[in-house]
Amino acid sequence: GENVEQHPSTLSVQEGDSAVIKCTYSDSASNYFPWYKQELGKGPQLIIDIRSNVGEKKDQRIAVTLNKTAKHFSLHITETQPEDSAVYFCAAFMFSGGYNKLIFGAGTRLAVHP
Amino acid sequence: KAGVTQTPRYLIKTRGQQVTLSCSPISGHRSVSWYQQTPGQGLQFLFEYFSETQRNKGNFPGRFSGRQFSNSRSEMNVSTLELGDSALYLCASSPSDSLGGEQYFGPGTRLTVT
């Protein structure tokens, strides 16, 4: 079935440390994997995405890696800052039940302490 | 460019009533998707409209419906409201005509059913 598992559910780091969030997905045919950041009272904001023909993508302090064989992908945030504190969601684009849809993980609440 | 806008931002309804939520996508985006976000179930896909046609749908009952207009603006309707329909309803638009493109979310409509 359609499923994206995300770990950990909460993550607490000191400012300047790195943070890693991991996701696994069920559908081996999935080909698009975005990451979203959601701050309190706001909608999810797309921060980075990766497609299945790429193994890694970087954008300043943020990077995403994809292992298609193992069906998992990870978000890496380096040199964390207090403004990185938010809930992060991974997602995978899947064909399920006759339709295409973006399936989201349960989210990771990241707290960056000064 | 202006982002995705949703109206109203907050809504309180009584069980049994119906509600209509509105979404204006980013200019030039023809795909609009709707999601329900709750603490218990997370972010769940409702349906996607493209060029005024429902192209994809999630696993929600028929009480949840939507439509899209020729200017790409979209509405979703929930009839016979239940307490469990209390949630943040998010709209996302995509610039990609093909499936599996990046989606940009609005701030959401917070619906409370009493």
XYZ file of N, CA and C in Angstrom:
684
model
N 0.808 -1.199 0.000
C 0.000 0.000 0.000
C 0.847 1.256 0.000
N 0.198 2.398 -0.065
C 0.911 3.667 -0.068
C 1.368 4.015 1.331
N 2.649 4.241 1.499
C 3.151 4.518 2.827
C 4.491 5.224 2.755
N 4.647 6.265 3.577
C 5.937 6.927 3.754
C 6.181 7.007 5.256
N 7.251 6.396 5.695
C 7.603 6.431 7.115
C 8.709 7.447 7.338
N 8.582 8.236 8.385
C 9.529 9.317 8.655
C 10.036 9.214 10.079
N 11.359 9.368 10.221
C 11.983 9.296 11.544
C 13.115 10.307 11.662
N 13.354 10.886 12.858
C 12.551 10.701 14.065
C 11.316 11.602 14.053
N 10.449 11.447 15.028
C 9.281 12.317 15.104
C 9.647 13.662 15.739
N 10.636 13.652 16.615
C 11.147 14.895 17.189
C 12.668 14.850 17.178
N 13.267 16.025 17.018
C 14.721 16.126 16.941
C 15.140 17.437 17.578
N 16.030 17.348 18.537
C 16.508 18.542 19.230
C 18.017 18.643 19.042
N 18.493 19.777 18.549
C 19.927 19.963 18.305
C 20.359 21.320 18.820
N 21.668 21.456 19.002
C 22.242 22.749 19.374
C 22.548 23.528 18.100
N 22.411 24.824 18.205
C 22.728 25.701 17.071
C 24.131 25.385 16.547
N 24.230 25.236 15.231
C 25.514 24.930 14.614
C 25.708 23.456 14.319
N 24.947 22.593 15.009
C 25.034 21.155 14.748
C 24.304 20.822 13.446
N 24.454 19.577 13.003
C 23.730 19.084 11.836
C 22.484 18.324 12.272
N 21.496 18.287 11.397
C 20.259 17.528 11.647
C 19.992 16.634 10.450
N 19.591 15.401 10.731
C 19.282 14.448 9.663
C 17.912 13.835 9.911
N 17.075 13.859 8.894
C 15.739 13.257 8.964
C 15.654 12.217 7.852
N 15.122 11.034 8.197
C 15.106 9.933 7.233
C 13.681 9.485 6.912
N 13.481 9.105 5.664
C 12.176 8.608 5.227
C 12.338 7.364 4.368
N 11.397 6.451 4.494
C 11.338 5.287 3.619
C 9.971 5.264 2.949
N 9.919 4.734 1.730
C 8.661 4.704 0.999
C 8.386 3.299 0.482
N 7.128 3.047 0.170
C 6.727 1.679 -0.150
C 6.722 1.372 -1.652
N 6.497 2.361 -2.485
C 6.312 2.121 -3.915
C 7.620 2.314 -4.679
N 8.165 1.233 -5.198
C 9.445 1.311 -5.905
C 9.356 2.129 -7.188
N 8.146 2.404 -7.662
C 7.974 3.196 -8.880
C 7.958 4.699 -8.600
N 7.975 5.089 -7.340
C 7.972 6.516 -6.994
C 9.173 7.203 -7.611
N 8.955 8.423 -8.138
C 10.050 9.090 -8.838
C 10.269 10.543 -8.440
N 9.516 11.029 -7.449
C 9.653 12.433 -7.048
C 9.499 12.529 -5.538
N 10.490 13.204 -4.903
C 10.541 13.216 -3.440
C 10.820 14.635 -2.942
N 9.793 15.362 -2.551
C 9.999 16.718 -2.027
C 10.076 16.730 -0.502
N 10.670 17.788 0.021
C 10.702 18.043 1.458
C 10.056 19.402 1.715
N 9.238 19.449 2.792
C 8.552 20.676 3.135
C 8.863 21.073 4.578
N 8.873 22.382 4.795
C 9.056 22.948 6.137
C 7.775 23.684 6.488
N 7.221 23.391 7.670
C 5.994 24.073 8.074
C 6.197 24.765 9.412
N 6.049 26.063 9.380
C 6.127 26.855 10.598
C 4.720 27.059 11.143
N 4.662 27.409 12.411
C 3.382 27.539 13.093
C 2.470 28.540 12.381
N 1.255 28.116 12.083
C 0.283 29.012 11.472
C 0.468 29.220 9.984
N 1.373 28.452 9.370
C 1.622 28.623 7.939
C 1.435 27.300 7.199
N 1.324 27.410 5.886
C 1.270 26.214 5.073
C 2.669 25.655 4.844
N 2.781 24.401 4.434
C 4.094 23.813 4.156
C 4.812 24.577 3.041
N 6.112 24.743 3.217
C 6.937 25.440 2.242
C 7.921 24.454 1.628
N 7.924 24.349 0.315
C 8.865 23.463 -0.374
C 10.286 23.981 -0.195
N 11.173 23.148 0.364
C 12.551 23.590 0.608
C 13.552 22.915 -0.327
N 13.271 21.708 -0.734
C 14.154 21.012 -1.665
C 13.425 19.774 -2.167
N 13.775 19.325 -3.352
C 13.174 18.099 -3.873
C 14.205 17.347 -4.705
N 13.940 16.075 -4.962
C 14.870 15.256 -5.731
C 14.074 14.282 -6.576
N 14.594 13.987 -7.747
C 13.937 13.020 -8.630
C 14.770 11.758 -8.685
N 14.150 10.684 -9.149
C 14.761 9.366 -9.018
C 15.996 9.165 -9.875
N 16.264 10.064 -10.801
C 17.456 9.915 -11.631
C 18.673 10.619 -11.025
N 18.500 11.119 -9.798
C 19.566 11.847 -9.119
C 19.769 11.233 -7.743
N 21.037 11.120 -7.299
C 21.308 10.511 -6.000
C 21.416 11.519 -4.863
N 21.802 12.768 -5.210
C 21.984 13.781 -4.181
C 21.750 15.156 -4.782
N 21.229 16.045 -3.952
C 21.013 17.424 -4.393
C 21.273 18.343 -3.210
N 21.971 19.456 -3.469
C 22.306 20.384 -2.392
C 21.833 21.784 -2.718
N 21.451 22.501 -1.665
C 21.073 23.906 -1.804
C 21.517 24.611 -0.529
N 22.684 25.202 -0.589
C 23.289 25.890 0.561
C 23.424 24.932 1.737
N 22.718 25.151 2.837
C 22.890 24.308 4.026
C 22.023 23.061 4.011
N 21.241 22.903 2.967
C 20.301 21.782 2.891
C 20.715 20.825 1.780
N 20.620 19.530 2.072
C 20.910 18.514 1.062
C 19.933 17.361 1.222
N 19.642 16.707 0.127
C 18.803 15.517 0.162
C 19.534 14.402 -0.583
N 19.494 13.201 -0.017
C 20.078 12.031 -0.659
C 18.981 11.008 -0.900
N 19.126 10.252 -1.969
C 18.128 9.251 -2.339
C 18.811 7.932 -2.641
N 18.306 6.861 -2.025
C 18.780 5.513 -2.312
C 17.582 4.727 -2.845
N 17.486 4.618 -4.167
C 16.319 3.980 -4.763
C 16.256 2.487 -4.487
N 17.411 1.862 -4.388
C 17.442 0.430 -4.138
C 16.832 0.118 -2.777
N 17.210 0.916 -1.780
C 16.720 0.702 -0.422
C 15.397 1.412 -0.180
N 14.958 2.210 -1.125
C 13.713 2.985 -1.018
C 13.735 3.891 0.197
N 14.819 4.646 0.345
C 14.828 5.661 1.387
C 15.555 6.917 0.947
N 15.165 8.016 1.548
C 15.767 9.308 1.248
C 15.869 10.112 2.536
N 16.837 11.015 2.565
C 17.144 11.738 3.798
C 17.340 13.228 3.530
N 17.015 14.008 4.547
C 17.257 15.457 4.528
C 18.386 15.761 5.505
N 19.356 16.521 5.035
C 20.478 16.900 5.874
C 20.520 18.425 5.965
N 20.512 18.939 7.188
C 20.642 20.381 7.402
C 21.932 20.602 8.180
N 22.853 21.363 7.617
C 24.115 21.649 8.305
C 24.065 23.047 8.927
N 24.945 23.251 9.924
C 25.054 24.562 10.588
C 23.662 25.101 10.961
N 22.911 24.317 11.688
C 21.531 24.683 12.018
C 21.463 26.012 12.763
N 20.364 26.712 12.522
C 20.106 28.007 13.150
C 18.731 27.958 13.814
N 18.487 28.810 14.803
C 17.179 28.787 15.489
C 16.004 28.915 14.517
N 16.187 29.654 13.431
C 15.081 29.811 12.467
C 14.810 28.546 11.645
N 15.650 27.525 11.817
C 15.369 26.233 11.186
C 14.332 25.439 11.993
N 14.024 25.893 13.190
C 13.042 25.209 14.039
C 11.680 25.235 13.352
N 11.106 24.059 13.146
C 9.830 23.921 12.429
C 9.501 22.434 12.367
N 8.382 22.121 11.704
C 8.060 20.726 11.413
C 8.426 20.460 9.955
N 9.160 19.397 9.729
C 9.604 19.022 8.383
C 8.866 17.763 7.923
N 8.384 17.805 6.690
C 7.674 16.676 6.109
C 8.398 16.189 4.856
N 8.551 14.877 4.752
C 8.996 14.298 3.494
C 7.757 13.807 2.753
N 7.891 13.585 1.472
C 6.771 13.088 0.682
C 7.303 12.302 -0.509
N 6.460 11.421 -1.024
C 6.811 10.648 -2.210
C 5.608 10.632 -3.140
N 5.889 10.800 -4.426
C 4.820 10.789 -5.418
C 4.557 9.345 -5.815
N 3.314 8.884 -5.652
C 2.992 7.479 -5.867
C 1.749 7.309 -6.726
N 1.668 6.152 -7.354
C 0.455 5.749 -8.049
C -0.231 4.727 -7.154
N -1.407 5.082 -6.666
C -2.087 4.208 -5.714
C -3.595 4.309 -5.899
N -4.252 3.163 -5.899
C -5.703 3.157 -6.027
C -6.193 3.720 -7.352
N -5.354 3.631 -8.358
C -5.750 4.129 -9.667
C -5.458 5.596 -9.900
N -4.843 6.246 -8.912
C -4.580 7.673 -9.033
C -3.158 8.007 -8.601
N -2.662 9.131 -9.104
C -1.364 9.645 -8.686
C -1.552 10.610 -7.525
N -0.682 10.519 -6.547
C -0.838 11.395 -5.386
C 0.491 11.538 -4.659
N 0.575 12.639 -3.902
C 1.747 12.888 -3.060
C 1.397 12.355 -1.673
N 2.193 11.395 -1.196
C 1.983 10.807 0.119
C 3.016 11.379 1.070
N 2.553 11.895 2.209
C 3.429 12.566 3.156
C 3.794 11.667 4.329
N 4.999 11.876 4.849
C 5.380 11.287 6.114
C 4.670 12.019 7.240
N 4.825 11.496 8.457
C 4.103 12.038 9.612
C 4.712 13.328 10.151
N 5.916 13.660 9.717
C 6.540 14.909 10.133
C 7.579 14.729 11.231
N 8.548 15.638 11.248
C 9.587 15.682 12.279
C 9.615 17.091 12.852
N 9.434 17.178 14.150
C 9.500 18.490 14.798
C 10.943 18.752 15.196
N 11.573 19.704 14.524
C 12.973 20.049 14.777
C 13.045 21.283 15.668
N 13.801 21.161 16.752
C 14.041 22.294 17.644
C 15.536 22.580 17.657
N 15.913 23.795 17.320
C 17.314 24.209 17.334
C 17.502 25.180 18.491
N 18.334 24.787 19.444
C 18.519 25.585 20.661
C 19.757 26.461 20.541
N 19.605 27.762 20.867
C 20.757 28.688 20.763
C 21.849 28.302 21.760
N 5.765 37.106 -7.949
C 4.416 36.557 -8.134
C 3.765 36.357 -6.780
N 2.471 36.599 -6.722
C 1.743 36.340 -5.485
C 1.660 34.833 -5.285
N 1.633 34.439 -3.995
C 1.558 33.022 -3.678
C 0.139 32.503 -3.772
N -0.050 31.278 -3.321
C -1.372 30.678 -3.286
C -2.178 31.349 -2.173
N -3.379 31.760 -2.489
C -4.226 32.377 -1.468
C -5.446 31.505 -1.208
N -5.861 31.488 0.052
C -7.018 30.699 0.443
C -7.957 31.549 1.285
N -9.235 31.415 1.029
C -10.236 32.122 1.823
C -11.387 31.194 2.164
N -11.998 31.351 3.337
C -11.502 32.211 4.412
C -10.325 31.543 5.137
N -9.683 32.238 6.039
C -8.593 31.630 6.794
C -9.112 30.813 7.969
N -10.222 31.235 8.530
C -10.811 30.532 9.665
C -12.322 30.418 9.458
N -12.855 29.298 9.930
C -14.272 29.039 9.727
C -14.767 28.158 10.869
N -15.924 28.512 11.419
C -16.558 27.668 12.433
C -17.935 27.282 11.922
N -18.192 25.985 11.883
C -19.462 25.478 11.388
C -20.027 24.472 12.398
N -21.315 24.181 12.221
C -22.005 23.224 13.084
C -22.178 21.910 12.338
N -22.188 20.822 13.077
C -22.423 19.498 12.490
C -23.669 19.514 11.600
N -23.552 18.881 10.462
C -24.667 18.796 9.534
C -24.679 19.887 8.477
N -23.979 20.972 8.739
C -23.925 22.058 7.754
C -22.976 21.683 6.625
N -22.923 22.541 5.608
C -21.946 22.353 4.548
C -21.056 23.587 4.476
N -19.900 23.433 3.835
C -18.949 24.534 3.777
C -18.254 24.533 2.415
N -17.920 25.722 1.959
C -17.170 25.873 0.702
C -15.921 26.685 0.969
N -14.781 26.140 0.557
C -13.498 26.808 0.721
C -12.967 27.179 -0.653
N -12.223 28.288 -0.706
C -11.755 28.783 -1.986
C -10.237 28.855 -2.040
N -9.705 28.659 -3.230
C -8.255 28.686 -3.438
C -7.937 29.363 -4.766
N -7.007 30.332 -4.715
C -6.510 30.952 -5.938
C -5.055 30.549 -6.122
N -4.735 29.844 -7.197
C -3.361 29.359 -7.382
C -2.421 30.482 -7.811
N -1.149 30.175 -7.814
C -0.143 31.086 -8.340
C -0.446 31.310 -9.826
N -0.298 32.536 -10.267
C -0.603 32.872 -11.645
C 0.163 31.966 -12.624
N -0.578 31.366 -13.549
C 0.042 30.488 -14.538
C 0.000 29.021 -14.173
N -0.300 28.721 -12.913
C -0.396 27.314 -12.491
C -1.782 26.788 -12.830
N -1.827 25.615 -13.458
C -3.129 25.050 -13.849
C -3.547 23.862 -12.992
N -2.615 23.357 -12.202
C -2.941 22.222 -11.340
C -3.171 22.716 -9.916
N -4.269 22.298 -9.323
C -4.585 22.645 -7.939
C -4.937 21.369 -7.183
N -4.274 21.169 -6.055
C -4.543 20.004 -5.209
C -5.031 20.464 -3.847
N -5.811 19.628 -3.203
C -6.332 19.912 -1.868
C -5.879 18.821 -0.904
N -5.546 19.253 0.317
C -5.104 18.335 1.362
C -5.826 18.664 2.667
N -5.998 17.635 3.475
C -6.506 17.814 4.825
C -5.373 17.531 5.795
N -5.170 18.414 6.780
C -4.118 18.194 7.776
C -4.732 18.154 9.162
N -4.535 17.052 9.856
C -4.993 16.887 11.233
C -3.850 16.342 12.068
N -3.874 16.583 13.386
C -2.808 16.052 14.250
C -2.738 14.521 14.204
N -3.873 13.868 14.069
C -3.892 12.417 14.110
C -3.533 11.740 12.803
N -4.002 12.270 11.690
C -3.806 11.642 10.375
C -2.758 12.330 9.518
N -2.272 13.474 9.976
C -1.247 14.169 9.197
C -1.820 14.815 7.948
N -0.971 14.899 6.920
C -1.346 15.523 5.645
C -1.882 14.448 4.714
N -3.144 14.580 4.335
C -3.758 13.582 3.457
C -4.308 14.240 2.194
N -4.048 13.614 1.070
C -4.459 14.116 -0.231
C -5.960 13.914 -0.438
N -6.638 14.981 -0.842
C -8.071 14.908 -1.128
C -8.331 14.689 -2.619
N -7.906 15.648 -3.435
C -8.068 15.536 -4.894
C -7.239 16.597 -5.590
N -7.083 16.393 -6.894
C -6.322 17.317 -7.731
C -7.136 17.666 -8.961
N -7.127 18.946 -9.316
C -7.815 19.406 -10.516
C -6.801 19.992 -11.481
N -7.046 19.727 -12.747
C -6.203 20.263 -13.819
C -7.103 20.590 -14.985
N -7.011 21.823 -15.460
C -7.860 22.274 -16.568
C -9.326 21.920 -16.350
N -9.819 22.246 -15.167
C -11.237 22.128 -14.789
C -11.715 20.694 -14.631
N -10.805 19.727 -14.649
C -11.174 18.319 -14.527
C -10.475 17.700 -13.325
N -11.206 16.870 -12.600
C -10.561 16.168 -11.505
C -9.674 15.085 -12.090
N -8.386 15.202 -11.834
C -7.430 14.285 -12.453
C -7.023 13.159 -11.507
N -6.995 13.470 -10.217
C -6.620 12.466 -9.221
C -7.461 12.657 -7.963
N -7.647 11.576 -7.221
C -8.379 11.705 -5.977
C -7.821 10.787 -4.912
N -8.036 11.179 -3.672
C -7.589 10.389 -2.527
C -8.712 9.510 -2.017
N -8.587 9.102 -0.757
C -9.526 8.141 -0.185
C -10.522 8.779 0.770
N -11.164 9.826 0.337
C -12.145 10.509 1.172
C -13.556 10.215 0.661
N -14.552 10.279 1.570
C -15.942 10.000 1.152
C -16.475 11.058 0.205
N -17.590 10.729 -0.432
C -18.183 11.616 -1.427
C -18.662 12.944 -0.875
N -18.711 13.083 0.462
C -19.092 14.372 1.054
C -18.080 15.468 0.697
N -16.895 15.042 0.360
C -15.842 15.970 -0.036
C -15.828 16.070 -1.566
N -16.009 17.268 -2.062
C -16.025 17.452 -3.512
C -15.322 18.758 -3.862
N -15.037 18.917 -5.122
C -14.357 20.133 -5.525
C -14.685 20.483 -6.951
N -14.183 21.619 -7.360
C -14.296 22.003 -8.752
C -13.222 23.035 -9.061
N -12.990 23.212 -10.342
C -12.014 24.202 -10.770
C -12.631 25.020 -11.889
N -12.337 26.294 -11.876
C -12.898 27.202 -12.867
C -11.901 27.452 -13.993
N -12.365 28.117 -15.027
C -11.518 28.324 -16.211
C -10.289 29.178 -15.903
N -10.328 29.970 -14.836
C -9.160 30.784 -14.453
C -8.251 30.037 -13.470
N -8.499 28.739 -13.302
C -7.729 27.833 -12.435
C -8.065 27.951 -10.957
N -8.839 28.932 -10.573
C -9.275 29.011 -9.174
C -10.081 27.759 -8.846
N -10.000 27.346 -7.593
C -10.665 26.096 -7.218
C -11.457 26.279 -5.923
N -12.469 25.499 -5.790
C -13.244 25.442 -4.553
C -13.371 23.997 -4.112
N -13.439 23.798 -2.800
C -13.792 22.481 -2.314
C -14.992 22.630 -1.375
N -15.827 21.638 -1.391
C -17.055 21.645 -0.617
C -17.099 20.416 0.265
N -17.535 20.615 1.496
C -17.769 19.484 2.386
C -19.228 19.573 2.834
N -19.975 18.535 2.556
C -21.383 18.533 2.942
C -21.569 17.709 4.211
N -22.687 17.922 4.878
C -23.039 17.182 6.097
C -21.833 17.050 7.028
N -21.358 18.177 7.490
C -20.133 18.214 8.302
C -20.227 17.335 9.542
N -19.090 16.694 9.827
C -18.941 15.879 11.027
C -17.843 16.484 11.890
N -17.860 16.153 13.199
C -16.839 16.689 14.098
C -15.436 16.360 13.595
N -15.278 15.184 13.023
C -13.986 14.731 12.534
C -13.478 15.487 11.315
N -14.301 16.346 10.754
C -13.870 17.153 9.602
C -13.094 18.382 10.047
N -13.040 18.625 11.352
C -12.252 19.743 11.868
C -10.790 19.525 11.493
N -10.215 20.477 10.791
C -8.864 20.292 10.267
C -8.393 21.576 9.612
N -7.116 21.563 9.221
C -6.567 22.619 8.366
C -6.655 22.099 6.937
N -7.331 22.821 6.083
C -7.466 22.421 4.680
C -6.508 23.263 3.845
N -5.621 22.572 3.180
C -4.559 23.218 2.421
C -4.768 23.031 0.930
N -4.477 24.079 0.212
C -4.524 24.044 -1.238
C -3.092 24.214 -1.743
N -2.759 23.515 -2.806
C -1.425 23.640 -3.387
C -1.546 23.748 -4.896
N -0.748 24.613 -5.492
C -0.770 24.709 -6.944
C 0.572 24.277 -7.520
N 0.533 23.821 -8.750
C 1.742 23.325 -9.395
C 1.875 23.914 -10.794
N 3.111 24.274 -11.160
C 3.327 24.811 -12.502
C 3.457 23.722 -13.557
N 3.534 22.491 -13.107
C 3.808 21.390 -14.022
C 2.511 20.814 -14.584
N 2.455 20.721 -15.910
C 1.282 20.101 -16.519
C 1.336 18.583 -16.365
N 2.542 18.059 -16.258
C 2.665 16.613 -16.071
C 2.595 16.297 -14.592
N 2.359 15.084 -14.290
C 2.208 14.684 -12.902
C 3.569 14.611 -12.215
N 3.578 14.762 -10.906
C 4.814 14.647 -10.158
C 5.658 15.896 -10.170
N 5.026 17.050 -10.293
C 5.775 18.299 -10.253
C 5.710 18.936 -8.880
N 6.551 19.962 -8.666
C 6.582 20.612 -7.367
C 5.261 21.313 -7.081
N 4.871 21.298 -5.816
C 3.614 21.914 -5.396
C 3.907 23.002 -4.374
N 3.162 24.094 -4.477
C 3.328 25.236 -3.588
C 2.032 25.445 -2.817
N 2.165 25.443 -1.492
C 0.996 25.472 -0.633
C 0.575 26.888 -0.237
N -0.729 27.027 -0.011
C -1.258 28.238 0.583
C -1.218 28.128 2.099
N -1.716 29.159 2.802
C -1.664 29.165 4.265
C -2.717 28.276 4.923
N -3.718 27.850 4.134
C -4.731 26.959 4.674
C -5.956 27.665 5.215
N -7.031 26.911 5.333
C -8.257 27.348 5.993
C -8.468 26.437 7.202
N -8.531 27.058 8.364
C -8.754 26.285 9.588
C -10.248 26.142 9.800
N -10.770 24.915 9.660
C -12.190 24.632 9.833
C -12.419 23.964 11.178
N -13.324 24.530 11.956
C -13.710 23.940 13.225
C -15.185 23.583 13.142
N -15.510 22.322 13.421
C -16.892 21.855 13.403
C -17.328 21.586 14.834
N -18.415 22.242 15.255
C -18.887 22.086 16.642
C -20.244 21.395 16.684
